[in-house]
């Protein structure tokens, strides 16, 4: 609404992939045509966008132009609500589409012909400065100084290798990490002019626990035998690790927009690089938070919050995680645990709703006449509950109601992250969300305020990971230290199979393929698992197209014994890539049964979901046939239209992601699975 002085600008940033600035400019033009000003922050990590939007208080929301971990020839948009920083939910996408259609219908003109009404304002410096200070503050980095400065002394023994994925982290990584007393910082892939996520970043090491030297270093000069021979970060991990055996060599790896983070550790005894994804880092952070005792606050709001009996802290992960991580968090760390559908937006939503409930409970005890009314409280809480239970919900109305309550001063803000019920949420893919403190100053009133915010932040995660591991394991000898890094909790079994170039509609409820999957699942369950096991299909409101089967086991004793969950098998579409996946999760004891079931379902999914009409699918099958027929390496992929196809990327997806081919460059051969699906 351009008739008001608030919410009339949108914060916009991007990662470096749009080198010609065509996509970015179109997004800016669209916002200006809506009559809104655009505050341009340029190349910054995704979390900097909602952060700056919330910091300015008056922003109408935020837009990040990025395709995240996807290849550099793809792009996308992440949209954030005002007042809450929540990501758009499915209902918001529907509303936005309807609004765009209405604009065209009402005006009778195309969007292209609408005039540019709003202005552009450069805000890159203040937004960057805010983000750096936010990440480095003790409350958010967890770099608290105790009497002996234990963490500070530990940092002096750490050489940090940083992989910026040639993405958004490149502009701020050194500014942030150089604030702390690391022995040395080695920067890799921090150019904003090289392709994003190409031979760098989290995507290609996802799913790996260990990387061996022969996967990084070629057998002979000039060859490309090693799968990771072009990955500079992994090469540097081995080189620096072998040189500095007295120091810990830790790698931090981001994706294109720096909202994801993986950790690498060079193991000096085994001469390997350990890879820690979301599950391992999430559990270690959760363990660290249980014992955290940061400086207390004198804030009166916190005394009100602390006076009430507190429920157990909340630990949230998605269905992609090892099932054992939440079991261990509950049994060993004392957390209440929740599991969501895939997507950090669902974790973010759970986190914010938990904060709303905490702050409303505090605000309703306020004796001020301006306290929030019971009607306002009911409206906000009812909307929050609806969002949690309905995957088609919109977060727009909740954000507006919350913004109105906050702006009118009716909310007692929580200003101590340790007072939040929600403590840690993560995805195995490396998205992390933990409470963070945003400090704001109001020059007009000469006052300072603080409040809790939530956002997926790879830079914060990196610092939190280092603090957590040093706090929990820094006192151990070298052998025990790396053993804890490698296996922080008693793991279950996890396996994921991917299918690329798919028709995602075939996993939607009611489709015949989905019915085939259910039929084959139950038939195969009988032979693979036998008596005392059963499968139960479970709906997930956040993700209706996900087909999820819980596997339960009943003891061999009394027939009245209850069934307990021991595993899960589920299929889902990627929200950001042209792929679907089959997930096997469960206790280690049912590994072989899961693999038997998975082998059958994998074949079915490849046959039923692969869209053979797509150009990449046709090209993939052509390569498979050429390898099968013994074509020479120089002829693989040659044909009409090859210039428009990313051959190296498809080959990588065929080998590393789908398991169709294997072998050194020029000597590729089909795997058994590859032979079976031509």
XYZ file of C-alpha atoms in Angstrom:
678
model
C 0.000 0.000 0.000
C 1.908 3.043 -1.249
C -0.368 5.443 0.704
C 1.388 4.544 3.956
C 4.900 5.234 5.139
C 5.552 1.689 6.284
C 5.938 -1.581 4.408
C 6.529 0.350 1.186
C 9.918 -1.174 0.352
C 11.255 -4.669 -0.239
C 14.805 -5.840 0.528
C 16.351 -7.621 -2.478
C 19.617 -9.555 -2.736
C 21.135 -12.306 -4.850
C 23.967 -14.762 -5.300
C 26.495 -14.196 -8.155
C 25.101 -16.679 -10.708
C 23.217 -14.112 -12.829
C 26.378 -12.655 -14.368
C 24.423 -10.577 -16.906
C 22.016 -9.266 -14.235
C 18.991 -10.069 -16.426
C 17.020 -12.177 -13.940
C 17.901 -9.865 -11.043
C 16.814 -6.771 -12.979
C 13.463 -8.318 -13.906
C 12.748 -9.026 -10.227
C 13.609 -5.441 -9.327
C 11.377 -4.151 -12.124
C 8.471 -6.301 -10.961
C 8.639 -4.916 -7.437
C 8.881 -1.350 -8.724
C 5.864 -1.899 -10.984
C 3.914 -2.847 -7.875
C 4.600 0.654 -6.573
C 7.199 -0.423 -4.020
C 10.740 0.805 -3.506
C 13.544 -1.721 -3.825
C 16.311 -1.690 -1.232
C 19.159 -3.405 -3.050
C 21.679 -5.244 -0.867
C 23.416 -7.067 -3.726
C 25.445 -10.257 -3.233
C 24.812 -11.434 0.318
C 23.817 -14.756 1.921
C 20.110 -15.574 1.989
C 19.747 -15.025 5.789
C 20.908 -11.426 5.352
C 17.691 -10.649 3.461
C 15.093 -11.401 6.189
C 17.576 -10.101 8.774
C 17.816 -6.663 7.171
C 14.085 -6.652 6.463
C 13.321 -7.272 10.159
C 15.999 -4.824 11.279
C 14.499 -1.931 9.318
C 11.089 -2.735 10.869
C 9.227 -1.010 8.021
C 10.126 -3.381 5.178
C 7.283 -5.089 3.346
C 9.324 -8.278 3.031
C 12.433 -9.666 1.391
C 13.403 -11.376 -1.859
C 16.515 -13.496 -2.470
C 17.354 -14.395 -6.057
C 19.155 -17.729 -5.998
C 18.878 -21.386 -6.916
C 20.690 -22.298 -3.704
C 22.713 -25.509 -4.163
C 21.488 -26.059 -7.735
C 23.834 -25.782 -10.735
C 24.853 -22.318 -11.882
C 22.692 -22.407 -15.027
C 19.528 -22.421 -12.887
C 17.976 -19.635 -10.844
C 15.057 -19.109 -8.503
C 13.392 -16.868 -5.934
C 13.045 -17.115 -2.164
C 10.438 -14.773 -0.685
C 10.205 -13.743 2.985
C 7.281 -12.199 4.849
C 7.487 -8.915 6.710
C 7.445 -8.894 10.552
C 8.180 -12.625 10.920
C 10.853 -13.495 8.349
C 8.862 -16.614 7.490
C 9.356 -18.117 4.046
C 6.437 -18.310 1.672
C 4.328 -21.424 2.284
C 2.315 -23.236 -0.434
C -0.759 -21.108 0.286
C 1.285 -17.954 -0.235
C 2.396 -19.194 -3.652
C -1.259 -19.708 -4.596
C -2.208 -16.220 -3.349
C 0.664 -14.593 -5.211
C -0.234 -16.345 -8.465
C -3.860 -15.246 -8.105
C -2.812 -11.655 -7.391
C -0.601 -11.503 -10.477
C -3.448 -12.826 -12.592
C -5.825 -10.266 -11.085
C -3.469 -7.390 -11.896
C -3.390 -8.397 -15.545
C -7.137 -8.972 -15.728
C -8.058 -5.723 -13.962
C -5.777 -3.464 -15.977
C -6.123 -5.179 -19.305
C -2.389 -4.776 -19.859
C 0.516 -7.162 -19.564
C 2.953 -6.935 -16.682
C 5.612 -6.018 -19.212
C 3.803 -2.783 -20.078
C 3.185 -1.539 -16.532
C 5.178 1.579 -15.491
C 8.044 1.563 -12.983
C 6.568 3.419 -10.002
C 8.958 2.577 -7.162
C 12.528 3.713 -6.615
C 15.768 1.777 -6.107
C 17.914 2.482 -3.041
C 21.399 1.018 -2.520
C 21.727 -0.632 0.903
C 24.570 -3.110 0.351
C 26.989 -1.621 2.907
C 24.620 -1.303 5.899
C 23.066 -4.723 5.184
C 26.491 -6.364 4.937
C 27.735 -4.661 8.109
C 24.602 -5.735 9.988
C 24.986 -9.348 8.874
C 28.655 -9.535 9.877
C 27.994 -8.040 13.325
C 24.963 -10.292 13.784
C 26.965 -13.450 13.032
C 29.929 -12.422 15.183
C 28.023 -11.394 18.319
C 28.594 -13.756 21.276
C 24.871 -14.538 21.523
C 24.796 -15.781 17.924
C 28.323 -17.138 17.373
C 28.297 -18.761 20.855
C 31.857 -17.436 21.263
C 31.390 -16.483 24.903
C 34.565 -15.819 26.867
C 34.836 -17.619 30.183
C 37.475 -17.020 32.843
C 40.000 -19.278 31.088
C 38.948 -18.407 27.502
C 38.760 -22.112 26.656
C 37.166 -21.608 23.248
C 39.583 -18.833 22.299
C 42.578 -21.028 23.085
C 41.078 -23.877 21.078
C 40.695 -21.631 18.023
C 44.435 -20.975 18.059
C 45.004 -24.661 17.232
C 42.547 -24.719 14.291
C 43.344 -24.097 10.643
C 40.079 -23.245 8.911
C 39.550 -24.096 5.233
C 36.529 -22.191 3.890
C 34.652 -23.187 0.708
C 32.441 -20.281 -0.380
C 31.039 -22.270 -3.340
C 31.810 -19.169 -5.466
C 28.512 -17.912 -4.110
C 26.993 -15.429 -1.706
C 29.314 -16.354 1.183
C 32.231 -15.012 -0.851
C 31.475 -11.402 0.120
C 31.379 -11.919 3.895
C 33.177 -15.160 4.861
C 36.602 -13.653 5.485
C 35.114 -10.640 7.283
C 33.364 -12.985 9.721
C 35.962 -15.701 10.297
C 38.861 -13.230 10.582
C 37.176 -11.757 13.682
C 38.218 -14.877 15.576
C 41.692 -16.096 16.519
C 42.068 -19.098 14.208
C 45.614 -20.300 13.591
C 45.103 -19.794 9.856
C 42.222 -19.231 7.441
C 42.494 -20.780 3.968
C 39.914 -19.411 1.532
C 38.773 -21.460 -1.460
C 36.046 -20.838 -4.034
C 35.326 -17.273 -2.921
C 35.137 -15.679 -6.362
C 31.920 -13.996 -7.498
C 32.992 -14.379 -11.135
C 33.342 -18.180 -11.362
C 30.399 -20.593 -11.745
C 28.452 -21.109 -8.512
C 28.466 -24.658 -7.069
C 30.760 -26.028 -9.805
C 33.325 -28.434 -8.298
C 32.650 -26.822 -4.948
C 29.939 -26.473 -2.299
C 27.812 -28.952 -0.385
C 25.811 -30.589 -3.175
C 28.372 -33.120 -4.391
C 29.579 -34.209 -0.943
C 26.052 -34.656 0.389
C 25.514 -38.238 1.517
C 29.231 -38.850 2.112
C 30.712 -39.631 5.538
C 34.339 -40.069 4.471
C 36.401 -38.938 1.482
C 39.598 -40.836 0.694
C 42.795 -39.515 -0.930
C 42.368 -41.615 -4.083
C 39.056 -39.842 -4.718
C 40.811 -36.460 -4.789
C 44.256 -37.094 -6.279
C 44.641 -38.634 -9.747
C 46.681 -41.800 -10.240
C 48.773 -40.192 -12.948
C 49.460 -36.680 -14.161
C 46.972 -35.458 -16.721
C 44.325 -38.056 -15.877
C 40.872 -37.391 -14.421
C 40.386 -40.704 -12.650
C 39.507 -39.274 -9.229
C 35.851 -38.352 -8.654
C 36.820 -35.166 -6.767
C 40.005 -34.315 -8.689
C 38.705 -30.805 -9.477
C 37.549 -30.014 -5.922
C 40.068 -27.484 -4.658
C 38.674 -27.486 -1.109
C 39.167 -31.227 -0.643
C 42.655 -31.013 -2.127
C 43.543 -28.231 0.295
C 42.120 -30.215 3.233
C 44.535 -33.060 2.510
C 47.492 -30.812 1.722
C 47.108 -28.596 4.791
C 46.214 -31.549 7.024
C 49.344 -33.442 6.052
C 51.471 -30.326 6.628
C 49.976 -29.295 9.976
C 49.489 -32.478 11.938
C 49.864 -30.551 15.197
C 46.766 -28.487 14.404
C 43.163 -29.416 13.749
C 42.248 -28.785 10.119
C 38.536 -28.032 9.799
C 36.688 -27.296 6.579
C 33.502 -25.265 6.290
C 31.519 -25.768 3.072
C 28.579 -23.603 1.967
C 26.121 -23.717 -0.918
C 25.448 -20.972 -3.457
C 23.382 -18.754 -1.140
C 25.113 -19.760 2.122
C 22.070 -20.925 4.032
C 23.510 -24.461 4.182
C 26.712 -25.665 5.827
C 28.691 -28.913 5.987
C 31.795 -29.480 8.058
C 34.986 -31.317 7.066
C 37.664 -32.661 9.421
C 41.038 -33.962 8.319
C 41.799 -37.135 10.301
C 45.603 -37.136 10.708
C 45.883 -40.796 11.699
C 43.646 -42.237 8.976
C 44.606 -39.648 6.303
C 40.969 -39.161 5.311
C 38.518 -36.260 5.364
C 35.456 -36.776 7.557
C 32.214 -35.196 6.341
C 29.599 -34.010 8.851
C 26.156 -33.115 7.534
C 23.038 -31.961 9.299
C 22.423 -34.969 11.539
C 25.877 -35.062 13.092
C 26.266 -31.307 13.477
C 22.680 -30.948 14.707
C 23.144 -33.536 17.424
C 26.460 -32.037 18.576
C 24.926 -28.555 18.712
C 21.937 -29.895 20.641
C 24.253 -31.575 23.147
C 26.219 -28.361 23.542
C 23.069 -26.290 24.121
C 21.908 -28.605 26.915
C 24.986 -27.640 28.907
C 25.132 -24.014 27.739
C 25.340 -21.359 30.460
C 25.730 -18.010 28.668
C 25.713 -14.773 30.664
C 22.317 -14.057 32.195
C 20.262 -10.999 31.338
C 18.687 -8.487 33.681
C 15.789 -7.932 31.300
C 12.506 -7.904 33.244
C 10.744 -9.702 30.422
C 13.109 -12.629 30.900
C 12.323 -12.764 34.616
C 8.654 -13.099 33.692
C 9.435 -15.827 31.189
C 11.762 -17.683 33.521
C 9.295 -17.574 36.401
C 6.952 -19.972 34.627
C 7.656 -23.712 34.551
C 9.405 -24.455 31.282
C 8.623 -27.455 29.100
C 11.442 -29.532 27.673
C 13.504 -27.867 24.947
C 12.398 -28.680 21.412
C 14.511 -30.517 18.817
C 13.139 -30.592 15.249
C 14.423 -32.462 12.220
C 12.936 -33.612 8.918
C 12.058 -37.065 7.631
C 15.322 -37.152 5.644
C 17.333 -37.524 8.855
C 18.603 -40.731 10.383
C 15.709 -41.862 12.599
C 18.165 -42.479 15.435
C 19.167 -38.837 15.775
C 15.849 -37.768 17.309
C 15.638 -40.953 19.391
C 19.051 -40.179 20.890
C 18.195 -36.502 21.379
C 15.174 -37.512 23.412
C 16.717 -40.379 25.385
C 20.210 -38.977 25.987
C 19.775 -35.189 25.895
C 16.253 -34.755 27.277
C 14.693 -32.992 24.287
C 11.137 -33.166 23.103
C 11.428 -34.077 19.437
C 9.338 -33.349 16.352
C 9.703 -34.480 12.740
C 8.540 -32.382 9.787
C 8.344 -32.763 6.040
C 11.391 -31.777 4.012
C 12.174 -28.080 3.672
C 13.682 -25.635 6.127
C 10.549 -23.480 5.757
C 8.682 -26.067 7.868
C 11.357 -26.006 10.574
C 11.387 -22.209 10.459
C 7.600 -22.177 10.849
C 7.736 -24.510 13.876
C 10.429 -22.340 15.436
C 8.532 -19.088 14.986
C 5.231 -20.515 16.199
C 7.001 -21.767 19.319
C 8.347 -18.238 19.885
C 4.896 -16.725 19.342
C 3.437 -19.019 21.990
C 6.214 -18.126 24.447
C 5.925 -14.378 23.932
C 2.113 -14.350 24.007
C 2.155 -16.273 27.290
C 4.466 -13.616 28.685
C 2.460 -10.732 27.234
C -0.894 -11.917 28.609
C 0.496 -11.620 32.159
C 1.415 -8.007 31.484
C -0.534 -5.582 33.721
C -0.117 -2.705 31.251
C -3.505 -1.475 29.932
C -2.084 -1.780 26.417
C -1.504 -5.515 26.792
C -2.629 -7.793 24.004
C -6.332 -8.651 24.122
C -7.750 -12.145 24.350
C -9.312 -11.667 20.899
C -5.947 -10.781 19.366
C -4.313 -13.700 21.171
C -6.907 -16.163 19.919
C -6.649 -14.926 16.337
C -2.859 -15.289 16.287
C -2.759 -18.686 17.994
C -5.589 -20.088 15.844
C -3.766 -19.055 12.687
C -0.549 -20.592 13.992
C -2.280 -23.894 14.713
C -3.918 -23.865 11.276
C -0.556 -23.395 9.568
C 0.945 -26.357 11.435
C -1.932 -28.649 10.460
C -2.661 -27.619 6.878
C -0.020 -27.823 4.147
C -1.983 -25.408 1.940
C -1.811 -22.597 4.515
C -0.544 -19.087 3.959
C 1.692 -17.281 6.450
C 0.639 -13.848 5.178
C -2.222 -13.202 7.603
C -0.227 -14.484 10.595
C 2.659 -12.187 9.680
C 0.311 -9.209 9.392
C -1.396 -9.872 12.744
C 1.931 -10.435 14.478
C 3.370 -7.287 12.939
C 0.425 -5.239 14.198
C 0.774 -6.616 17.737
C 4.523 -5.986 17.822
C 4.298 -2.499 16.317
C 1.693 -1.454 18.882
C 4.014 -2.500 21.723
C 1.729 -5.249 23.015
C 4.335 -8.039 22.924
C 6.957 -8.723 25.579
C 9.871 -9.875 23.442
C 12.033 -12.758 24.536
C 15.639 -11.487 24.478
C 17.477 -14.539 25.768
C 17.958 -17.419 23.280
C 18.222 -19.880 26.171
C 14.629 -19.037 27.161
C 13.276 -20.284 23.813
C 11.493 -23.622 23.858
C 12.682 -24.264 20.303
C 16.443 -24.832 20.571
C 17.658 -26.518 17.416
C 16.189 -27.569 14.070
C 17.967 -28.912 11.017
C 17.911 -30.883 7.809
C 20.473 -33.540 6.950
C 21.166 -31.439 3.840
C 22.787 -28.766 6.030
C 20.045 -26.233 6.813
C 20.149 -25.219 10.501
C 17.862 -22.989 12.528
C 18.657 -21.957 16.102
C 17.474 -18.924 18.105
C 19.418 -15.759 17.325
C 19.374 -12.285 18.847
C 18.753 -9.211 16.679
C 19.757 -5.940 18.336
C 18.091 -2.780 17.065
C 18.474 0.920 17.843
C 15.898 3.658 17.332
C 17.569 7.009 16.756
C 14.266 8.853 17.095
C 13.654 7.637 20.642
C 17.312 6.940 21.503
C 16.412 3.444 22.686
C 17.868 0.007 22.064
C 15.805 -3.146 21.733
C 16.494 -6.807 21.128
C 14.377 -9.704 20.005
C 14.729 -13.325 18.963
C 14.752 -14.130 15.234
C 14.999 -17.356 13.268
C 16.579 -17.936 9.868
C 18.681 -20.595 8.172
C 22.220 -19.206 8.350
C 25.230 -21.195 7.138
C 27.753 -18.714 8.580
C 26.211 -18.895 12.052
C 26.061 -22.681 11.761
C 29.770 -22.828 10.943
C 30.734 -20.871 14.061
C 28.250 -22.778 16.251
C 29.639 -26.075 14.978
C 33.200 -25.138 15.888
C 32.225 -23.915 19.350
C 30.087 -26.995 20.024
C 32.721 -29.547 19.060
C 35.454 -27.785 21.021
C 33.192 -27.438 24.036
C 32.061 -31.065 23.963
C 35.203 -32.840 22.725
C 38.083 -30.344 22.879
C 39.464 -31.877 26.065
C 39.737 -35.376 24.542
C 42.850 -36.964 23.103
C 43.192 -37.030 19.326
C 41.802 -40.541 18.853
C 38.722 -39.955 20.977
C 38.145 -36.472 19.505
C 37.843 -37.753 15.952
C 35.847 -40.760 17.071
C 33.248 -38.414 18.545
C 33.244 -36.251 15.410
C 32.772 -39.347 13.256
C 30.017 -40.885 15.383
C 28.432 -38.427 17.846
C 25.348 -40.638 18.338
C 24.420 -44.291 17.826
C 23.495 -44.210 14.157
C 20.813 -46.152 12.370
C 20.807 -47.070 8.700
C 20.172 -44.527 5.949
C 20.181 -44.911 2.183
C 18.824 -42.598 -0.505
C 18.307 -43.389 -4.204
C 17.706 -40.595 -6.726
C 15.839 -40.504 -10.033
C 16.507 -37.452 -12.242
C 14.423 -35.880 -15.042
C 11.041 -36.939 -13.724
C 7.335 -36.245 -13.979
C 6.592 -35.042 -10.444
C 2.836 -35.181 -10.922
C 3.024 -38.968 -10.712
C 3.626 -38.794 -6.954
C 0.580 -36.613 -6.329
C -2.294 -38.175 -4.335
C -4.665 -40.209 -6.488
C -2.220 -40.876 -9.320
C -1.995 -44.463 -10.603
C 1.780 -44.559 -10.015
C 1.245 -43.813 -6.347
C -1.204 -46.717 -6.150
C 1.375 -48.994 -7.821
C 3.978 -47.951 -5.275
C 1.672 -48.809 -2.373
C 0.820 -52.193 -3.903
C 4.469 -53.121 -4.500
C 5.490 -51.871 -1.056
C 3.013 -54.079 0.797
C 3.710 -57.104 -1.406
C 7.468 -56.798 -0.950
C 7.132 -56.107 2.778
C 5.696 -59.608 3.218
C 8.682 -61.350 1.629
C 11.461 -58.976 2.764
C 10.373 -58.608 6.399
C 8.139 -61.569 7.203
C 5.998 -62.006 10.295
C 5.851 -59.513 13.157
C 6.452 -56.559 10.824
C 3.919 -54.290 9.203
C 3.889 -51.174 7.056
C 1.620 -48.207 7.779
C 1.135 -45.347 5.311
C 1.360 -42.001 7.119
C 0.254 -38.618 5.680
C 2.459 -35.552 6.147
C 0.385 -32.347 5.991
C 3.400 -30.260 4.937
C 4.012 -32.342 1.830
C 1.005 -34.076 0.308
C 3.001 -35.566 -2.588
C 5.336 -37.427 -0.241
C 4.371 -41.097 0.081
C 5.573 -42.228 3.518
C 5.401 -45.736 4.987
C 6.298 -46.372 8.606
C 7.698 -49.857 9.343
C 6.661 -51.303 12.687
C 7.775 -54.409 14.567
C 5.964 -56.489 17.141
C 7.870 -58.597 19.651
C 7.952 -62.383 19.350
C 6.290 -62.857 22.715
C 2.691 -62.221 23.724
C 0.250 -61.434 20.917
C -0.785 -58.345 22.862
C 2.683 -56.828 22.508
C 2.544 -53.368 20.950
C 4.071 -52.500 17.587
C 7.041 -50.120 17.719
C 8.528 -48.065 14.892
C 11.801 -49.468 13.567
C 12.089 -47.856 10.149
C 10.534 -45.934 7.296
C 10.458 -45.971 3.511
C 9.257 -42.939 1.610
C 9.251 -41.318 -1.802
C 9.197 -37.587 -2.461
C 9.848 -34.975 -5.116
C 12.648 -32.469 -4.726
C 11.348 -28.959 -4.218
C 14.253 -27.354 -6.084
C 15.635 -29.883 -8.602
C 14.298 -32.068 -11.407
C 14.487 -35.245 -9.362
C 12.599 -37.546 -7.005
C 14.055 -39.830 -4.375
C 13.511 -43.065 -2.485
C 14.554 -42.954 1.173
C 15.345 -45.942 3.379
C 15.626 -45.200 7.091
C 15.709 -47.508 10.092
C 17.530 -49.380 12.804
C 20.815 -51.008 11.822
C 19.316 -54.418 12.560
C 16.859 -54.185 9.646
C 19.424 -52.932 7.101
C 19.340 -56.016 4.874
C 15.537 -56.113 4.891
C 15.403 -52.433 3.963
C 17.844 -52.975 1.103
C 15.771 -55.864 -0.266
C 12.652 -53.725 -0.181
C 14.533 -50.731 -1.567
C 15.936 -52.677 -4.537
C 12.431 -53.466 -5.771
C 11.070 -49.957 -5.187
C 14.114 -48.349 -6.811
C 13.470 -50.229 -10.040
C 9.796 -49.288 -9.915
C 10.483 -45.590 -9.340
C 13.040 -45.406 -12.133
C 10.576 -46.951 -14.583
C 7.509 -45.035 -13.404
C 8.848 -41.562 -12.547
C 11.474 -41.007 -15.250
C 9.970 -38.742 -17.925
C 11.396 -40.217 -21.146
C 10.134 -37.247 -23.164
C 12.539 -34.810 -21.473
C 15.680 -33.840 -23.360
C 18.020 -34.738 -20.501
C 16.335 -38.128 -20.000
C 16.749 -38.909 -23.708
C 20.386 -37.834 -23.581
C 21.001 -39.910 -20.442
C 19.594 -43.028 -22.121
C 21.693 -42.339 -25.204
C 24.839 -42.310 -23.073
C 23.809 -45.548 -21.359
C 23.271 -47.236 -24.722
C 26.597 -45.984 -26.093
C 28.468 -47.313 -23.065
C 26.616 -50.618 -23.309
C 27.442 -50.930 -27.005
C 31.127 -50.182 -26.463
C 31.318 -46.771 -28.113
C 34.660 -45.026 -27.804
C 34.835 -42.343 -25.133
C 35.180 -39.538 -27.669
C 31.787 -40.419 -29.181
C 29.841 -40.509 -25.920
C 27.120 -37.894 -26.021
C 27.846 -36.744 -29.541
C 24.677 -35.926 -31.461
C 22.238 -33.226 -32.434
C 21.767 -30.543 -29.828
C 24.711 -31.609 -27.654
C 25.967 -28.020 -27.508
C 22.870 -27.048 -25.497
C 23.224 -29.894 -22.995
C 25.447 -29.746 -19.861
C 27.182 -33.063 -20.594
C 29.541 -33.055 -17.602
C 26.695 -32.318 -15.206
C 24.510 -35.112 -16.576
C 27.442 -37.534 -16.394
C 27.991 -36.519 -12.758
C 24.321 -36.980 -11.936
C 24.345 -40.384 -13.638
C 27.395 -41.533 -11.680
C 27.383 -39.864 -8.276
C 23.644 -39.395 -7.772
C 21.840 -42.183 -9.645
C 24.485 -44.915 -9.612
C 24.068 -45.744 -13.306
C 27.731 -45.665 -14.390
C 31.187 -45.911 -12.846
C 34.859 -45.873 -13.739
C 37.549 -43.346 -14.696
C 37.101 -40.734 -17.392
C 37.063 -42.324 -20.832
C 36.502 -45.801 -19.398
C 32.987 -45.567 -18.047
C 31.013 -48.770 -17.613
C 27.468 -49.535 -16.572
C 26.683 -50.550 -13.019
C 24.362 -53.500 -12.533
C 21.573 -51.048 -11.862
C 22.497 -49.100 -14.999
C 22.253 -52.270 -17.074
C 18.818 -52.991 -15.691
C 17.171 -49.667 -16.561
C 18.183 -48.953 -20.184
